[in-house]
Structures are given as C-alpha cells and as structure tokens.
Coordinates of C-alpha atoms (C1' of nucleotides) in Angstrom, one line a residue:
Chain A
M30 CA 26.8 85.9 160.4
A31 CA 28.8 89.0 161.2
R32 CA 32.5 89.1 161.0
G33 CA 34.3 88.0 164.1
K34 CA 31.1 86.6 165.5
K35 CA 32.5 83.1 164.7
T36 CA 29.9 81.5 162.5
E37 CA 32.7 80.0 160.3
I38 CA 31.8 77.0 158.3
D39 CA 34.7 75.0 156.8
K40 CA 34.9 73.0 153.6
S41 CA 34.3 69.7 155.3
D42 CA 31.1 71.2 156.7
I43 CA 29.9 72.0 153.3
K44 CA 30.6 68.5 152.2
A45 CA 28.6 67.1 155.2
L46 CA 25.8 69.5 154.4
Q47 CA 25.6 68.4 150.8
D48 CA 25.5 64.8 152.0
T49 CA 22.6 65.6 154.3
I50 CA 20.7 67.3 151.5
F51 CA 21.5 64.5 149.1
V52 CA 19.9 61.9 151.4
V53 CA 16.6 63.5 151.2
G54 CA 17.1 65.3 147.9
G55 CA 15.2 64.7 144.7
K56 CA 11.5 64.8 144.1
W57 CA 10.4 61.6 145.8
K58 CA 12.5 60.9 148.9
L59 CA 10.3 62.9 151.2
P60 CA 7.0 61.6 149.9
I61 CA 8.4 58.1 150.4
I62 CA 9.5 58.7 153.9
Y63 CA 6.1 60.2 154.5
S64 CA 4.4 57.1 153.2
I65 CA 6.4 54.6 155.2
C66 CA 6.1 56.8 158.2
N67 CA 2.3 56.5 157.9
G68 CA 2.5 52.7 158.0
N69 CA 2.9 51.6 154.5
K70 CA 5.3 48.8 154.2
R71 CA 4.9 47.1 150.9
F72 CA 5.9 48.2 147.5
R73 CA 2.4 48.5 146.0
D74 CA 1.0 50.2 149.1
I75 CA 3.7 52.8 149.0
E76 CA 3.3 53.2 145.3
R77 CA -0.4 53.8 145.5
S78 CA -0.1 56.2 148.4
I79 CA 2.1 58.5 146.4
P80 CA 0.2 60.0 143.5
G81 CA 2.3 60.3 140.3
I82 CA 5.2 58.2 141.3
T83 CA 6.3 55.5 138.9
T84 CA 7.6 52.0 139.8
R85 CA 10.9 53.0 138.4
M86 CA 11.3 56.0 140.6
L87 CA 10.0 54.2 143.7
S88 CA 12.3 51.3 143.1
R89 CA 15.3 53.6 142.6
N90 CA 14.6 55.8 145.6
L91 CA 13.9 52.9 148.0
K92 CA 17.2 51.5 147.0
E93 CA 19.0 54.8 147.8
L94 CA 17.3 55.1 151.1
E95 CA 18.3 51.5 151.8
D96 CA 21.9 52.3 150.8
N97 CA 21.8 55.2 153.3
K98 CA 20.6 52.9 156.0
L99 CA 17.4 54.7 156.5
I100 CA 15.1 51.8 155.7
T101 CA 15.4 48.1 155.7
R102 CA 14.1 45.7 153.0
K103 CA 12.9 42.3 154.1
V104 CA 11.7 39.6 151.8
Y105 CA 9.2 37.3 153.5
T106 CA 7.9 34.9 150.9
D107 CA 8.8 34.3 147.3
L108 CA 5.6 33.3 145.6
P109 CA 4.0 35.7 145.6
V110 CA 6.9 37.8 146.6
I111 CA 6.3 39.9 149.7
V112 CA 8.7 42.6 150.7
E113 CA 8.4 45.0 153.6
Y114 CA 10.2 48.3 154.0
E115 CA 10.7 49.7 157.4
F116 CA 12.6 52.5 159.0
T117 CA 15.8 51.7 160.8
E118 CA 16.5 52.8 164.3
Y119 CA 19.1 55.0 162.8
A120 CA 16.4 56.8 160.7
K121 CA 14.7 57.9 163.9
E122 CA 17.6 60.1 164.8
Y123 CA 17.1 61.7 161.5
G124 CA 13.5 62.3 162.4
A125 CA 14.3 65.1 164.7
L126 CA 16.2 66.9 162.1
I127 CA 13.4 66.4 159.6
K128 CA 11.0 67.9 162.0
Q129 CA 13.1 71.0 162.3
M130 CA 13.3 71.3 158.6
I131 CA 9.6 71.1 158.5
E132 CA 9.3 73.9 161.0
W133 CA 11.7 76.1 159.2
G134 CA 10.0 75.5 155.9
K135 CA 6.7 76.6 157.3
K136 CA 8.0 79.7 158.9
H137 CA 9.9 80.4 155.7
K138 CA 6.8 80.3 153.6
K139 CA 5.0 82.7 155.9
I140 CA 7.9 85.1 155.6
L141 CA 7.9 84.9 151.8
V142 CA 4.2 85.5 151.6
Q143 CA 4.3 88.5 153.9
N144 CA 6.5 90.6 151.7
Chain B
M21 CA 8.7 55.3 163.4
A22 CA 6.6 52.5 164.8
R23 CA 2.9 52.4 164.4
G24 CA 0.9 54.1 167.0
K25 CA 4.0 56.0 168.2
K26 CA 2.7 59.1 166.5
T27 CA 5.4 60.2 164.2
E28 CA 2.9 61.2 161.6
I29 CA 3.9 63.6 159.0
D30 CA 1.2 65.3 156.9
K31 CA 1.2 66.5 153.3
S32 CA 1.8 70.1 154.2
D33 CA 4.8 68.9 156.2
I34 CA 6.2 67.3 153.1
K35 CA 5.7 70.5 151.2
A36 CA 7.5 72.5 153.9
L37 CA 10.3 70.0 153.9
Q38 CA 10.7 70.3 150.2
D39 CA 10.8 74.0 150.5
T40 CA 13.5 73.8 153.0
I41 CA 15.6 71.5 150.9
F42 CA 15.0 73.7 147.9
V43 CA 16.4 76.7 149.5
V44 CA 19.8 75.1 149.9
G45 CA 19.5 72.7 147.1
G46 CA 21.5 72.5 143.9
K47 CA 25.2 72.4 143.5
W48 CA 26.3 75.9 144.5
K49 CA 24.0 77.3 147.2
L50 CA 26.0 75.9 150.1
P51 CA 29.4 77.0 148.8
I52 CA 28.0 80.5 148.3
I53 CA 26.6 80.6 151.8
Y54 CA 30.0 79.4 153.0
S55 CA 31.8 82.1 151.1
I56 CA 29.6 85.0 152.3
C57 CA 29.8 83.5 155.8
N58 CA 33.5 83.8 155.6
G59 CA 33.4 87.5 154.8
N60 CA 33.1 87.8 151.1
K61 CA 30.7 90.4 150.0
R62 CA 31.3 91.3 146.4
F63 CA 30.5 89.4 143.3
R64 CA 34.1 88.9 142.2
D65 CA 35.3 88.0 145.6
I66 CA 32.6 85.3 146.0
E67 CA 33.3 84.1 142.5
R68 CA 37.0 83.7 143.1
S69 CA 36.5 82.0 146.4
I70 CA 34.5 79.2 144.9
P71 CA 36.5 77.1 142.5
G72 CA 34.7 76.0 139.4
I73 CA 31.6 78.3 139.7
T74 CA 30.7 80.3 136.6
T75 CA 29.3 83.9 136.6
R76 CA 26.1 82.5 135.4
M77 CA 25.6 80.1 138.2
L78 CA 26.7 82.6 140.8
S79 CA 24.4 85.2 139.5
R80 CA 21.5 82.9 139.3
N81 CA 22.0 81.4 142.8
L82 CA 22.6 84.8 144.4
K83 CA 19.2 85.9 143.0
E84 CA 17.5 82.8 144.4
L85 CA 19.0 83.4 147.8
E86 CA 17.9 86.9 147.6
D87 CA 14.4 85.9 146.6
N88 CA 14.4 83.6 149.7
K89 CA 15.4 86.6 151.9
L90 CA 18.5 84.9 153.0
I91 CA 20.8 87.6 151.6
T92 CA 20.5 91.2 150.7
R93 CA 21.9 92.9 147.7
K94 CA 23.0 96.5 147.9
V95 CA 24.4 98.7 145.2
Y96 CA 26.8 101.3 146.4
T97 CA 28.2 103.1 143.4
D98 CA 27.5 102.9 139.7
L99 CA 30.8 103.5 138.0
P100 CA 32.3 101.1 138.6
V101 CA 29.4 99.3 140.0
I102 CA 29.9 98.0 143.5
V103 CA 27.5 95.6 145.0
E104 CA 27.6 93.9 148.4
Y105 CA 25.8 90.8 149.4
E106 CA 25.1 90.1 153.1
F107 CA 23.2 87.7 155.2
T108 CA 19.9 88.9 156.5
E109 CA 19.0 88.6 160.1
Y110 CA 16.5 86.0 159.0
A111 CA 19.3 83.9 157.6
K112 CA 20.8 83.6 161.0
E113 CA 17.8 81.7 162.2
Y114 CA 18.5 79.3 159.4
G115 CA 22.1 79.0 160.7
A116 CA 21.2 76.8 163.6
L117 CA 19.4 74.4 161.2
I118 CA 22.4 74.4 158.9
K119 CA 24.6 73.4 161.8
Q120 CA 22.4 70.5 162.6
M121 CA 22.5 69.3 159.1
I122 CA 26.2 69.5 159.2
E123 CA 26.3 67.4 162.3
W124 CA 24.0 64.8 160.9
G125 CA 25.9 64.6 157.7
K126 CA 29.1 64.0 159.5
K127 CA 27.6 61.2 161.7
H128 CA 26.0 59.8 158.6
K129 CA 29.2 59.5 156.8
K130 CA 30.8 57.6 159.6
I131 CA 28.0 55.2 159.8
L132 CA 28.1 54.5 156.1
V133 CA 31.8 53.9 156.2
Q134 CA 31.6 51.5 159.1
N135 CA 29.5 48.9 157.4
Chain C
dC29 C1' 32.8 95.5 138.3
dA30 C1' 28.8 92.9 138.0
dG31 C1' 26.5 90.8 135.6
dT32 C1' 23.4 88.7 130.7
dA33 C1' 23.0 86.0 126.5
dT34 C1' 23.6 81.7 124.0
dC35 C1' 24.4 77.3 123.1
dC36 C1' 25.2 72.7 124.6
dC37 C1' 25.6 68.6 127.6
dT38 C1' 24.3 65.5 131.2
dG39 C1' 21.5 63.6 134.7
dT40 C1' 17.0 63.2 136.8
dG41 C1' 12.7 61.9 136.2
dG42 C1' 8.5 60.2 133.2
dA43 C1' 6.0 56.6 130.1
dT44 C1' 5.5 52.2 128.9
dA45 C1' 6.4 47.4 128.5
dC46 C1' 8.1 43.3 130.3
dT47 C1' 9.8 39.6 134.1
dG48 C1' 11.1 36.4 138.2
Chain D
dC13 C1' 3.8 41.2 143.9
dA14 C1' 7.8 43.6 143.3
dG15 C1' 10.3 45.0 140.6
dT16 C1' 13.8 45.8 135.5
dA17 C1' 14.5 47.5 130.9
dT18 C1' 14.1 50.9 127.4
dC19 C1' 13.4 55.0 125.5
dC20 C1' 12.4 59.9 125.8
dA21 C1' 11.7 64.9 127.7
dC22 C1' 13.2 68.5 130.2
dA23 C1' 15.6 71.3 133.7
dG24 C1' 20.1 72.3 135.9
dG25 C1' 24.3 73.3 135.1
dG26 C1' 28.8 74.3 132.1
dA27 C1' 31.5 77.1 128.4
dT28 C1' 32.1 81.1 126.2
dA29 C1' 31.2 85.7 124.6
dC30 C1' 29.3 90.0 125.3
dT31 C1' 27.3 94.6 128.1
dG32 C1' 25.7 98.6 131.2

DNA sequence: CAGTATCCCTGTGGATACTG
DNA sequence: CAGTATCCACAGGGATACTG
C-alpha cells in the first residue's frame, strides 16, 4: 500500500469492515454456519454437531445470525416444538466471501509456519 | 446452501476462517491498518491519527500485526528512537480481501436498514 | 520518541438449572 | 424439543504512570 498508489480506505470503509467482521465474529458463529451448511436444521442437531457449545451460546448466536438475515427460523409444530433453521438466499452471497476468507486463512497459516 | 448443492465446509476450513477473522479482529486492528494505509509510519503519528486509542492498545496491536507478517517494524536511530511501521508485500494480498469485506459490509448495512 | 507496567472495568462466554 | 434464567470466570480493553 505504497503512497500515491491509491489504496486509500476511508472511515466509512472501516465501519463497513467492522460490520462484516462482527457478523461472523465471536467464537461460535462460524461453527454454526458450518453446521447448518452441512445439513443440520434443528436446534438439537446443530447443538450436538458442535462440540463444546452450550444451549445459551447456540441460542444467542442463532438469534444474531437471524437478525443479520443470514438464516431463517421457522416453527413447524408446537407440541413438541419443531424449529428449523436455514440459510437465506442472501447468505449465499456471503458464501463467496467466506470461501475467500478460508483461502486466505490457509495461505496465511502456511506463511506463518514457514518462518 | 441447499443439500446436495455441495457447499460443504470442513473443519479445517472453519479453523482457517477463524484465523482470518482473528487477524483483523478486535477493536483497533482495522483503524490501525487504515492509518498506516494513509501514510502514517511512526508510533506517535499512528496514535494521534486514531482517536481514543491508548499507547498500550496500539503497542499490542502493532505487535500482533507484525507477528502476522502484515507489517514490518524498523528501528532507524536510537536517540531519539525512531521506528517506522510499513505494510509488507504480503499484506497487499490481503488488501483485496479487505476490499471485498468492505463491499459486503456496505451492502449488508443497506439490507438491514431496508427491513 | 516509543514504548511497558499496573490496576481496573466490562462484555463475552461457560456451567447449571429450569420452562413453555 | 427448543429454548431462558442465573450466576460466575476470564480475556480484551481502558486509564494512568513510568522508562530506555
């Protein structure tokens, strides 16, 4: 990012970047995305697929992902309660970005190990 | 991410993703990147360009960015001490990803505001 | 100038129990 | 089944003072 080479980032960019990070930030967001991505739809299924997560954390994070329109929550019956979580169409746009983050993360690890 | 549509993510991907997030995570990493990106090289300059940051946080975060090979730290003289921080070539690869995160963040905000 | 050292506060996350 | 509620631990970050 040399001077004059125009790689300027402005304040609103920083804000946007922080928003992006926030959406997948924290300890559990990614594992949850991973779980749903692999076909788990119900609370218990997602919970069991993620070692170490508590119901509290899962509940809270699902709600945040829902607030961010990345997943939908649908209640099907009420006794017993059956709920299914699914990715929104919108989330799929995010998918491409996630893949790039994965790629970068992998390259990055290699570079760190080298030296 | 419909079933059978092969958008599978595996565990190592999650790890990689968390690494990527971690590199720019926290409250100050992005503002610091922004500052250096805009030409600031010295500790005091960076510090003054970021309202609210403390020397402790700046010091700690610069070290982490250095550990992650995104910036270099060069000492030029020792009385008074003059140090310059600069992006590595490697960091520029990261730049493209950062831009995409910015784009996504901006779109995301619009979508959230709509509904 | 370019940082450390200390102390403290808050927010994120963990453990456990309970409910519609 | 799908969550809340409550209480607790710890790490990230803030304020302030000091140093090579």
